[in-house]
Coordinates of C-alpha atoms in Angstrom, one line a residue:
Chain A
M14 CA 95.7 -8.0 40.0
A15 CA 98.5 -10.0 42.1
D16 CA 99.1 -12.1 39.1
F17 CA 100.0 -9.8 36.8
N18 CA 102.7 -8.4 39.6
N19 CA 104.2 -11.6 39.5
M20 CA 103.9 -11.8 35.7
E21 CA 106.1 -8.6 35.7
S22 CA 109.1 -9.8 38.5
M23 CA 109.4 -12.6 36.6
G24 CA 111.0 -11.3 34.2
G25 CA 114.5 -11.1 34.7
Q26 CA 116.6 -9.5 37.5
K27 CA 115.0 -7.7 40.0
A28 CA 115.0 -3.5 39.6
R29 CA 115.1 -0.8 42.4
N30 CA 111.8 0.0 43.4
I31 CA 111.2 3.6 43.6
L32 CA 107.9 3.5 44.9
A33 CA 106.1 0.6 46.0
V34 CA 102.6 0.5 47.4
N35 CA 101.1 -2.4 49.2
A36 CA 97.4 -3.5 49.6
L37 CA 96.6 0.5 50.1
R38 CA 92.7 0.8 51.2
K39 CA 90.9 4.1 51.2
A40 CA 87.4 5.2 52.4
F41 CA 85.5 8.4 52.2
G42 CA 82.9 7.5 54.4
S43 CA 81.1 4.5 53.5
L44 CA 83.0 4.9 50.2
Q45 CA 85.9 2.7 49.5
V46 CA 87.9 4.9 47.1
L47 CA 90.9 2.3 47.2
K48 CA 90.6 -1.1 47.7
D49 CA 93.8 -2.8 48.3
I50 CA 95.8 -1.2 45.4
S51 CA 99.1 -2.6 45.5
L52 CA 101.8 -1.5 42.6
H53 CA 105.4 -0.3 42.1
V54 CA 107.6 2.1 40.0
E55 CA 111.2 0.9 39.3
Q56 CA 113.4 3.5 38.6
G57 CA 113.5 4.9 35.6
N58 CA 110.3 3.9 34.4
V59 CA 107.1 5.6 33.7
V60 CA 103.8 4.4 34.8
S61 CA 100.6 5.6 33.5
V62 CA 97.3 5.4 35.8
I63 CA 94.2 5.4 33.7
G64 CA 90.3 5.0 34.1
P65 CA 87.0 6.7 34.5
S66 CA 86.6 9.6 36.7
G67 CA 85.8 8.1 40.5
S68 CA 88.0 5.3 39.5
G69 CA 90.5 6.4 42.3
K70 CA 93.4 7.5 40.5
S71 CA 93.8 10.9 41.8
T72 CA 92.9 9.8 45.5
L73 CA 95.7 7.2 45.1
L74 CA 98.3 9.9 43.8
R75 CA 97.0 11.7 46.9
C76 CA 97.4 8.9 49.4
I77 CA 101.4 8.6 48.1
S78 CA 102.3 12.1 48.4
F79 CA 100.9 12.3 51.6
L80 CA 98.1 14.9 51.0
E81 CA 95.2 12.3 51.7
K82 CA 95.3 10.0 54.7
A83 CA 95.4 6.0 53.7
D84 CA 93.2 3.7 55.9
G85 CA 95.7 0.8 55.6
G86 CA 98.4 -0.8 53.7
D87 CA 102.1 0.1 53.0
I88 CA 103.8 2.9 51.1
L89 CA 107.6 1.9 50.5
Y90 CA 110.0 4.5 48.8
D91 CA 113.4 3.3 47.9
G92 CA 112.5 0.2 50.2
Q93 CA 111.6 2.3 52.9
Y94 CA 108.5 1.8 54.7
A95 CA 106.5 5.7 55.0
V96 CA 103.6 4.0 56.2
K97 CA 103.5 0.4 57.4
D98 CA 100.4 -1.5 57.9
G99 CA 98.0 2.0 58.1
V100 CA 100.7 3.8 60.7
Y101 CA 102.5 6.2 59.3
A102 CA 105.8 7.2 60.0
T103 CA 106.7 10.5 62.0
K104 CA 106.0 14.1 61.3
A105 CA 110.1 14.8 60.7
E106 CA 110.2 11.3 58.7
L107 CA 107.3 12.2 56.6
N108 CA 109.0 15.0 55.6
R109 CA 112.0 13.9 54.8
F110 CA 110.4 11.2 52.5
R111 CA 108.7 14.3 50.7
T112 CA 111.8 15.8 49.9
R113 CA 111.9 11.9 47.4
F114 CA 109.0 12.8 45.1
G115 CA 107.8 15.8 43.8
L116 CA 103.6 16.2 42.4
V117 CA 102.4 18.4 39.5
F118 CA 99.3 19.1 39.8
Q119 CA 95.9 19.9 37.5
N120 CA 95.3 23.5 38.2
F121 CA 99.6 24.2 38.7
N122 CA 98.9 25.7 42.4
L123 CA 101.4 28.1 41.8
F124 CA 101.9 30.7 44.2
P125 CA 100.7 33.7 42.2
H126 CA 102.7 36.4 44.7
Y127 CA 105.7 34.7 43.9
S128 CA 107.9 35.3 41.0
V129 CA 108.3 32.6 38.5
M130 CA 111.8 32.5 39.8
K131 CA 110.7 32.5 43.2
N132 CA 108.1 30.1 42.8
I133 CA 111.0 27.7 42.3
T134 CA 113.5 28.8 44.3
E135 CA 112.0 29.6 47.5
P136 CA 111.2 25.5 48.4
P137 CA 114.9 24.5 48.1
M138 CA 115.6 27.6 50.4
I139 CA 113.2 26.7 53.0
R140 CA 115.0 23.0 53.2
G141 CA 118.2 24.7 53.6
E142 CA 119.5 24.7 50.3
N143 CA 121.9 27.7 49.1
R144 CA 120.7 30.6 47.3
E145 CA 123.1 30.7 44.6
I146 CA 122.7 27.1 43.6
V147 CA 119.0 26.7 43.7
T148 CA 119.2 30.1 41.7
E149 CA 121.6 28.3 39.0
R150 CA 119.5 25.5 39.2
A151 CA 116.4 27.1 38.5
S152 CA 118.2 28.6 35.6
A153 CA 118.7 25.4 33.7
L154 CA 115.5 24.0 35.0
L155 CA 113.6 27.0 33.2
K156 CA 115.6 26.9 29.9
K157 CA 114.7 23.4 29.8
M158 CA 111.0 24.2 29.8
G159 CA 111.6 26.4 27.2
L160 CA 110.5 29.6 29.8
E161 CA 114.2 31.4 29.3
G162 CA 113.5 35.1 30.3
K163 CA 110.3 34.5 31.9
E164 CA 112.1 34.6 35.6
N165 CA 110.7 37.7 36.7
A166 CA 107.0 37.1 35.4
Y167 CA 104.4 36.2 38.0
P168 CA 102.5 32.9 37.1
C169 CA 99.2 35.5 35.9
Q170 CA 101.4 37.0 33.2
L171 CA 101.6 33.5 31.8
S172 CA 99.8 30.9 29.9
G173 CA 98.3 27.8 31.1
G174 CA 101.0 25.3 29.2
Q175 CA 103.8 27.9 31.1
Q176 CA 102.3 27.7 33.7
Q177 CA 102.4 23.6 33.9
R178 CA 105.4 23.8 33.0
V179 CA 107.1 26.1 36.0
A180 CA 105.4 23.9 38.0
I181 CA 107.2 21.0 36.9
A182 CA 110.2 22.7 37.1
R183 CA 109.7 24.0 40.6
A184 CA 108.8 19.9 41.5
L185 CA 112.1 19.2 39.6
A186 CA 114.1 21.7 41.7
L187 CA 113.9 19.7 45.0
N188 CA 115.8 17.1 42.7
P189 CA 113.2 14.4 43.6
E190 CA 113.8 10.7 43.1
I191 CA 110.3 10.3 41.4
L192 CA 107.7 12.8 40.5
F193 CA 104.0 12.4 40.2
F194 CA 101.4 13.9 37.6
D195 CA 97.8 14.7 38.4
E196 CA 96.6 14.7 35.2
P197 CA 99.0 17.7 34.4
T198 CA 96.9 18.8 31.2
S199 CA 93.6 18.3 32.3
A200 CA 93.1 21.9 32.9
L201 CA 94.7 23.4 29.8
D202 CA 93.4 24.5 26.6
P203 CA 93.5 21.8 24.0
E204 CA 96.2 23.3 21.9
L205 CA 98.5 24.1 25.2
T206 CA 98.5 20.4 26.0
G207 CA 101.3 19.5 23.4
E208 CA 104.0 21.5 25.1
V209 CA 103.5 20.4 28.7
L210 CA 103.2 16.5 27.4
K211 CA 106.6 17.5 25.3
V212 CA 108.3 18.4 28.4
I213 CA 106.9 15.2 29.9
R214 CA 108.1 13.3 27.1
Q215 CA 111.8 14.8 27.3
L216 CA 111.9 13.7 31.0
A217 CA 110.4 10.2 30.1
E218 CA 113.5 10.3 27.8
E219 CA 115.7 11.5 30.3
K220 CA 115.0 8.3 32.6
M221 CA 113.0 10.2 35.2
T222 CA 110.9 7.9 37.6
M223 CA 106.9 9.0 37.3
V224 CA 103.5 8.1 37.8
V225 CA 101.4 9.9 35.7
V226 CA 97.8 10.0 36.1
T227 CA 96.1 11.0 32.6
H228 CA 93.3 11.3 30.3
E229 CA 96.3 11.6 27.2
M230 CA 95.9 8.0 25.9
P231 CA 98.2 8.3 23.1
F232 CA 100.8 10.0 25.4
A233 CA 100.4 6.8 27.8
R234 CA 100.6 4.6 25.0
A235 CA 103.9 6.4 23.4
V236 CA 105.5 7.2 27.0
S237 CA 105.2 5.1 29.5
N238 CA 106.8 1.6 30.1
R239 CA 103.7 0.5 31.8
V240 CA 100.0 1.6 32.1
I241 CA 97.2 0.8 34.7
F242 CA 94.0 1.0 34.4
M243 CA 91.6 1.5 37.2
D244 CA 88.2 1.3 37.9
K245 CA 86.3 1.8 41.4
G246 CA 89.0 1.7 43.3
V247 CA 91.1 -1.3 42.1
I248 CA 93.2 -2.5 39.1
V249 CA 91.6 -3.8 36.9
E250 CA 94.5 -4.5 34.4
E251 CA 98.1 -3.5 33.9
G252 CA 100.6 -4.1 32.1
H253 CA 103.0 -3.1 29.2
P254 CA 100.8 0.2 26.9
E255 CA 100.8 -2.0 24.3
Q256 CA 98.7 -4.7 25.4
V257 CA 96.6 -2.2 28.5
L258 CA 95.6 0.4 25.4
G259 CA 96.2 -1.9 22.2
S260 CA 94.6 -5.2 23.2
P261 CA 93.1 -5.6 26.8
Q262 CA 92.1 -8.5 28.5
Q263 CA 89.3 -7.3 30.5
E264 CA 86.2 -6.0 29.6
R265 CA 86.1 -3.6 31.6
T266 CA 88.8 -2.0 30.2
R267 CA 88.0 -2.3 26.2
Q268 CA 84.6 -0.8 27.5
F269 CA 86.4 2.3 28.6
L270 CA 88.8 2.5 25.8
R271 CA 86.1 2.9 23.7
N272 CA 83.8 4.8 25.4
Y273 CA 87.2 7.0 25.4
Q274 CA 87.3 6.6 21.3
R275 CA 83.8 7.2 20.8
Chain B
M28 CA 83.4 82.4 70.2
S29 CA 85.4 83.1 66.6
L30 CA 85.4 80.2 64.6
M31 CA 89.0 80.4 64.5
T32 CA 89.2 79.9 68.3
M33 CA 86.7 76.7 67.8
I34 CA 89.0 74.9 65.0
V35 CA 92.4 75.7 67.2
K36 CA 90.2 74.3 70.5
M37 CA 89.1 71.4 68.6
S38 CA 92.2 70.5 66.8
E39 CA 93.7 70.2 70.5
G40 CA 91.6 66.9 70.9
L41 CA 93.1 65.5 67.3
G42 CA 95.9 64.1 68.9
K43 CA 93.6 62.5 71.3
T44 CA 91.7 61.2 68.6
C45 CA 95.0 60.5 66.4
A46 CA 95.9 58.4 69.7
I47 CA 92.8 56.6 70.1
F48 CA 93.0 55.7 66.1
F49 CA 96.6 54.3 65.9
L50 CA 96.6 52.5 68.9
T51 CA 93.2 50.9 68.4
L52 CA 94.8 49.6 64.8
L53 CA 98.2 48.4 66.1
F54 CA 96.2 46.1 69.0
S55 CA 93.0 45.3 67.0
L56 CA 94.8 44.2 63.2
P57 CA 96.8 41.3 65.4
L58 CA 94.4 40.5 68.0
G59 CA 91.5 40.4 65.0
M60 CA 93.9 37.6 63.1
I61 CA 94.0 35.9 66.5
V62 CA 90.3 35.3 66.9
A63 CA 90.0 34.8 63.5
L64 CA 92.4 31.9 63.7
L65 CA 90.1 30.9 66.8
R66 CA 87.2 31.2 65.3
M67 CA 88.3 28.5 62.6
S68 CA 90.2 26.5 64.9
K69 CA 89.0 22.2 65.0
V70 CA 88.5 22.3 68.4
K71 CA 85.0 22.9 68.6
V72 CA 84.3 24.4 72.0
V73 CA 86.9 27.0 71.1
S74 CA 85.3 28.2 67.9
T75 CA 81.7 27.9 69.6
I76 CA 83.1 29.8 72.4
T77 CA 85.1 32.5 69.7
R78 CA 81.8 32.7 67.7
F79 CA 80.0 33.6 70.7
F80 CA 82.5 36.2 71.5
I81 CA 82.1 38.0 67.8
T82 CA 78.2 37.6 67.8
V83 CA 78.5 39.6 71.5
I84 CA 80.6 42.4 69.9
R85 CA 78.9 43.0 66.6
G86 CA 75.2 42.3 68.1
T87 CA 76.3 45.2 70.8
P88 CA 76.4 48.6 70.1
L89 CA 80.4 50.3 70.3
M90 CA 78.5 52.8 72.6
L91 CA 77.9 50.0 75.2
Q92 CA 80.5 48.5 74.8
L93 CA 82.7 51.8 75.7
L94 CA 80.9 52.4 78.9
A95 CA 81.0 48.9 80.3
V96 CA 84.8 48.9 80.1
T97 CA 85.4 52.5 81.3
Y98 CA 82.7 52.4 84.3
G99 CA 82.1 48.6 84.5
P100 CA 84.9 47.6 86.9
Y101 CA 83.6 50.6 89.0
Y102 CA 80.2 49.0 89.5
L103 CA 81.6 45.3 89.4
F104 CA 84.6 45.5 91.8
R105 CA 84.1 49.2 92.8
A106 CA 87.5 49.8 91.5
N107 CA 88.3 53.3 90.8
V108 CA 87.4 54.7 87.1
S109 CA 90.9 54.8 85.4
R110 CA 91.7 58.8 85.3
N111 CA 93.3 58.3 81.9
K112 CA 90.1 57.2 80.0
L113 CA 92.4 56.9 76.9
I114 CA 93.2 52.9 78.3
P115 CA 89.7 51.4 78.5
V116 CA 88.1 53.9 75.2
V117 CA 91.4 51.7 73.5
I118 CA 90.9 48.4 75.1
A119 CA 86.7 48.5 74.1
F120 CA 87.5 49.8 70.6
S121 CA 90.6 46.8 70.0
I122 CA 88.4 44.7 71.2
N123 CA 85.6 46.2 68.7
Y124 CA 87.2 46.2 65.6
A125 CA 89.3 42.7 66.6
A126 CA 85.9 40.9 66.6
Y127 CA 84.9 42.8 62.8
F128 CA 88.7 42.3 61.3
A129 CA 88.6 38.9 62.6
E130 CA 85.6 37.9 60.2
I131 CA 87.6 40.1 57.2
Y132 CA 90.5 37.6 57.9
R133 CA 88.5 34.5 58.3
G134 CA 86.8 35.5 54.7
G135 CA 90.1 36.2 53.3
I136 CA 91.8 33.3 54.6
E137 CA 88.8 30.7 53.4
S138 CA 89.0 32.1 50.1
I139 CA 92.2 31.1 49.2
S140 CA 92.3 27.5 47.6
I141 CA 93.1 24.4 49.1
G142 CA 95.7 23.9 46.3
Q143 CA 98.1 26.5 48.0
Y144 CA 98.1 24.8 51.3
E145 CA 98.9 21.4 49.4
A146 CA 101.2 22.8 46.8
A147 CA 103.3 24.1 49.8
E148 CA 102.9 21.3 52.0
V149 CA 104.4 18.7 48.9
L150 CA 107.3 21.5 48.8
G151 CA 108.2 20.8 52.3
Y152 CA 106.7 23.8 53.9
S153 CA 105.7 23.9 57.7
K154 CA 102.5 24.8 58.7
F155 CA 103.7 28.1 59.8
Q156 CA 105.7 29.1 56.6
T157 CA 102.8 28.0 55.1
F158 CA 100.5 30.5 56.7
M159 CA 103.2 33.3 56.4
R160 CA 104.8 32.6 53.6
I161 CA 101.8 31.5 51.0
I162 CA 98.8 32.4 53.0
L163 CA 98.7 35.6 54.5
P164 CA 100.4 37.5 51.8
Q165 CA 97.7 36.6 49.2
V166 CA 95.0 37.3 52.0
I167 CA 96.4 40.5 52.6
K168 CA 96.2 41.3 49.2
R169 CA 92.2 40.3 48.8
I170 CA 91.1 41.9 52.0
M171 CA 92.5 45.4 51.7
P172 CA 88.9 46.7 50.4
S173 CA 87.0 45.8 53.3
V174 CA 90.1 46.5 55.9
T175 CA 90.1 50.0 54.7
N176 CA 86.4 50.1 54.7
E177 CA 86.5 49.1 58.8
V178 CA 89.3 51.9 59.4
V179 CA 87.2 54.3 57.4
T180 CA 85.0 53.3 59.6
L181 CA 87.0 53.8 62.7
V182 CA 88.2 57.2 62.2
K183 CA 84.8 58.0 62.2
D184 CA 83.6 56.2 65.1
T185 CA 86.7 57.7 67.2
S186 CA 83.6 60.5 67.8
M187 CA 82.1 57.7 70.1
A188 CA 84.7 58.6 72.9
F189 CA 82.3 61.5 74.2
T190 CA 80.2 59.1 76.0
V191 CA 82.7 58.3 78.3
S192 CA 83.8 62.0 78.4
Y193 CA 87.5 61.5 76.7
Q194 CA 88.5 65.0 75.4
E195 CA 89.2 63.9 71.8
M196 CA 88.1 66.2 69.3
F197 CA 84.3 65.7 68.9
T198 CA 83.9 65.4 72.4
I199 CA 85.4 69.0 72.9
G200 CA 83.7 70.0 69.5
K201 CA 80.2 68.9 71.8
Q202 CA 81.2 71.2 74.4
I203 CA 81.6 74.3 72.9
A204 CA 78.1 73.3 70.9
N205 CA 76.3 73.6 73.7
S206 CA 78.1 75.9 75.8
Q207 CA 77.9 78.8 72.3
T208 CA 74.7 76.8 71.3
S209 CA 76.1 77.3 67.8
F210 CA 76.1 74.2 65.5
M211 CA 79.5 75.1 63.6
P212 CA 81.5 72.8 65.4
F213 CA 80.2 70.0 64.3
V214 CA 80.9 71.7 60.6
V215 CA 84.2 71.8 61.6
A216 CA 84.0 68.4 63.2
G217 CA 83.0 66.9 60.1
V218 CA 85.5 68.8 57.8
F219 CA 88.1 67.4 60.1
Y220 CA 87.0 63.6 59.6
Y221 CA 86.7 64.0 56.0
I222 CA 90.4 65.2 55.5
F223 CA 91.2 62.5 57.8
N224 CA 89.6 59.8 55.9
A225 CA 90.7 61.4 52.2
I226 CA 94.4 60.9 53.9
V227 CA 93.2 57.6 55.0
D228 CA 91.7 56.8 51.9
Y229 CA 94.9 57.7 50.0
L230 CA 97.4 55.7 52.0
M231 CA 95.0 52.5 51.6
G232 CA 95.1 53.0 47.8
R233 CA 98.7 53.1 47.9
I234 CA 98.9 49.7 49.9
E235 CA 96.2 48.6 47.8
K236 CA 98.6 49.4 44.5
S237 CA 101.7 48.1 45.7
L238 CA 99.9 45.1 45.7
D239 CA 98.8 44.7 42.1
Y240 CA 101.4 43.5 40.6
Y241 CA 99.6 39.8 40.8
R242 CA 96.4 38.6 40.6

């Protein structure tokens, strides 16, 4: 694992790490879900995390977004410690760190009692931003997501794919430096995954820094700068998508991908 | 006594019936929320005590609670029974209904998916903001049918105040029935309650409808 990290950093000048995770540990009871996970995400990069269910991918995402409390290790945003050796920063500091990332959930988790517009505008306004500026930004985001005219709709009136795109707009409205996706298309009808993946791809082209937990292998291959394969709480293999998905070095990775293609 | 006289006399008690009804709602609706939050407290002692309180209130008759609150102070401390019976009546009703509302609130709060809390947390809502802006509005919508049930029951339960001789509509009706050996006052009371509840039903339906804009 450490070797891969070294290999990566050997190749040239040091880019800015938006996110760095060192030796992250997490257990649920006696079950070690994350065993010393280390990874870093450079500015403008897209990192895809793949692996079988129960491998710890989602827990990893939940730990770095503070939804789950890690037992040990470090989490750094832009070089600043949010968690150091398992010790968390203060509540106020964590809340500031939260402005650095956005999280898109598998089941969207839009607020059903809010219109599309309010779903997007309220979080920045709660953080003290001006309504007009936020509304303008939200309109632009909705346009970008192909959701013009849906401002006043309620989530229940939208398809799953549309809801997920609203959720992406909601996350982007806080101007995060990095966006996390937790299986963003797993709850969608197959015919609707395309529209969501297209939006994420578009963000990748705009050099949005992202970590995507996904089961969409062709998507991971096409969009990511790096693919991480996790199993049983460890990073088994990581590297360029062509390498990990095209010619995996580890037997476990090969096995997983074989099962995947069936 | 003519039917008209009965109706007039009994409707004089309607003000007091309404007083019990509205004051009980005024106090028990918020009090129920406090009880619900204590019941869901992560502090074991708090939740256990609250749970016990709820079982006592729900497990004993409202009539008994009315008697206890009204006359209890006299038997315990030889304190004077308050002359304005409205106070003990409203206290007893409010505590009783708070326990029921608490369980309705709890059911509503626990039915909201954890994802709503997580989304709010990640988006920077404080705990308080999350509850007030995200959770509570959804809870209110979900619990409306159960709350309506309780409110309708409350209308009828106000008649229980006769046990402490509070001069509300039913108490007056009962007195007339006794002195006139007539069943008519009970029929009148029934009609009054029915009309009262028809209005309650209509209003609660309107509120429910106003929350219909989302699922």
